[in-house]
Amino acid sequence: MSEDARAQAEFYKQSLGGGIASVMTHEHTPGIPEAFKDKVMHLAMTVAGGNTLFMSDSFEPVAGNRSLNLSLGFESEDEARNAFAGLSEGGVVNYPLEKQPWGASYGELQDKFGVTWMIVHETK
């Protein structure tokens, strides 16, 4: 859930590449208050080489950690670094993207929307 799924999706599109495939609002939901008709019911987008994210607007404020971490693996170190840099804009870096003892590069951040991302690049 998001306070503004459209803005969040645009941020992810800029940070991760990809695009918004579809957006459906509550416009035709029976009995929905007029103030909620433009809120996003379903938003589908592709990011980072074909991964699909689904989003919707919340009717109440979104606060605190959602106890959810999203992980994205990249074949290219440059792609991983670009995604990490983009997602960290306005957010907090928990662990810098660095080479780890098990051989992969790994970094973790919380984006400006409060979503925690784990970014991985494994060398083959």
PDB file of C-alpha atoms in Angstrom, residues 2-14 20 22-27 36-43 45 55-58 113:
ATOM      1  CA  SER A   2       1.161   3.481  -0.814  1.00  0.00           C
ATOM      2  CA  GLU A   3       0.021   6.978   0.015  1.00  0.00           C
ATOM      3  CA  ASP A   4       0.630   7.858  -3.650  1.00  0.00           C
ATOM      4  CA  ALA A   5       1.134   4.792  -5.845  1.00  0.00           C
ATOM      5  CA  ARG A   6       1.537   6.845  -9.014  1.00  0.00           C
ATOM      6  CA  ALA A   7       4.396   8.940  -7.560  1.00  0.00           C
ATOM      7  CA  GLN A   8       6.028   5.864  -6.057  1.00  0.00           C
ATOM      8  CA  ALA A   9       5.808   4.003  -9.375  1.00  0.00           C
ATOM      9  CA  GLU A  10       7.368   6.949 -11.219  1.00  0.00           C
ATOM     10  CA  PHE A  11      10.256   6.955  -8.712  1.00  0.00           C
ATOM     11  CA  TYR A  12      10.817   3.227  -9.256  1.00  0.00           C
ATOM     12  CA  LYS A  13      10.610   3.670 -13.024  1.00  0.00           C
ATOM     13  CA  GLN A  14      13.349   6.332 -12.858  1.00  0.00           C
ATOM     14  CA  ILE A  20       3.933   1.245 -15.938  1.00  0.00           C
ATOM     15  CA  SER A  22      -1.627  -0.478 -16.285  1.00  0.00           C
ATOM     16  CA  VAL A  23      -3.438   1.675 -13.738  1.00  0.00           C
ATOM     17  CA  MET A  24      -6.984   1.140 -12.498  1.00  0.00           C
ATOM     18  CA  THR A  25      -8.623   3.582 -10.107  1.00  0.00           C
ATOM     19  CA  HIS A  26     -11.648   3.279  -7.821  1.00  0.00           C
ATOM     20  CA  GLU A  27     -13.636   5.455 -10.247  1.00  0.00           C
ATOM     21  CA  PHE A  36     -11.382   8.327  -3.329  1.00  0.00           C
ATOM     22  CA  LYS A  37     -12.457   7.881  -6.968  1.00  0.00           C
ATOM     23  CA  ASP A  38      -9.006   8.860  -8.324  1.00  0.00           C
ATOM     24  CA  LYS A  39      -7.103   6.615  -5.871  1.00  0.00           C
ATOM     25  CA  VAL A  40      -5.240   3.688  -7.421  1.00  0.00           C
ATOM     26  CA  MET A  41      -6.894   0.296  -6.967  1.00  0.00           C
ATOM     27  CA  HIS A  42      -4.340  -1.658  -9.075  1.00  0.00           C
ATOM     28  CA  LEU A  43      -1.094  -0.484 -10.653  1.00  0.00           C
ATOM     29  CA  MET A  45       4.680  -2.099 -13.583  1.00  0.00           C
ATOM     30  CA  MET A  55       0.884  -1.301  -6.101  1.00  0.00           C
ATOM     31  CA  SER A  56      -2.234   0.394  -4.784  1.00  0.00           C
ATOM     32  CA  ASP A  57      -3.126   3.503  -2.813  1.00  0.00           C
ATOM     33  CA  SER A  58      -3.995   3.244   0.842  1.00  0.00           C
ATOM     34  CA  PHE A 113       8.718   5.560   0.722  1.00  0.00           C
TER      35      PHE A 113
END
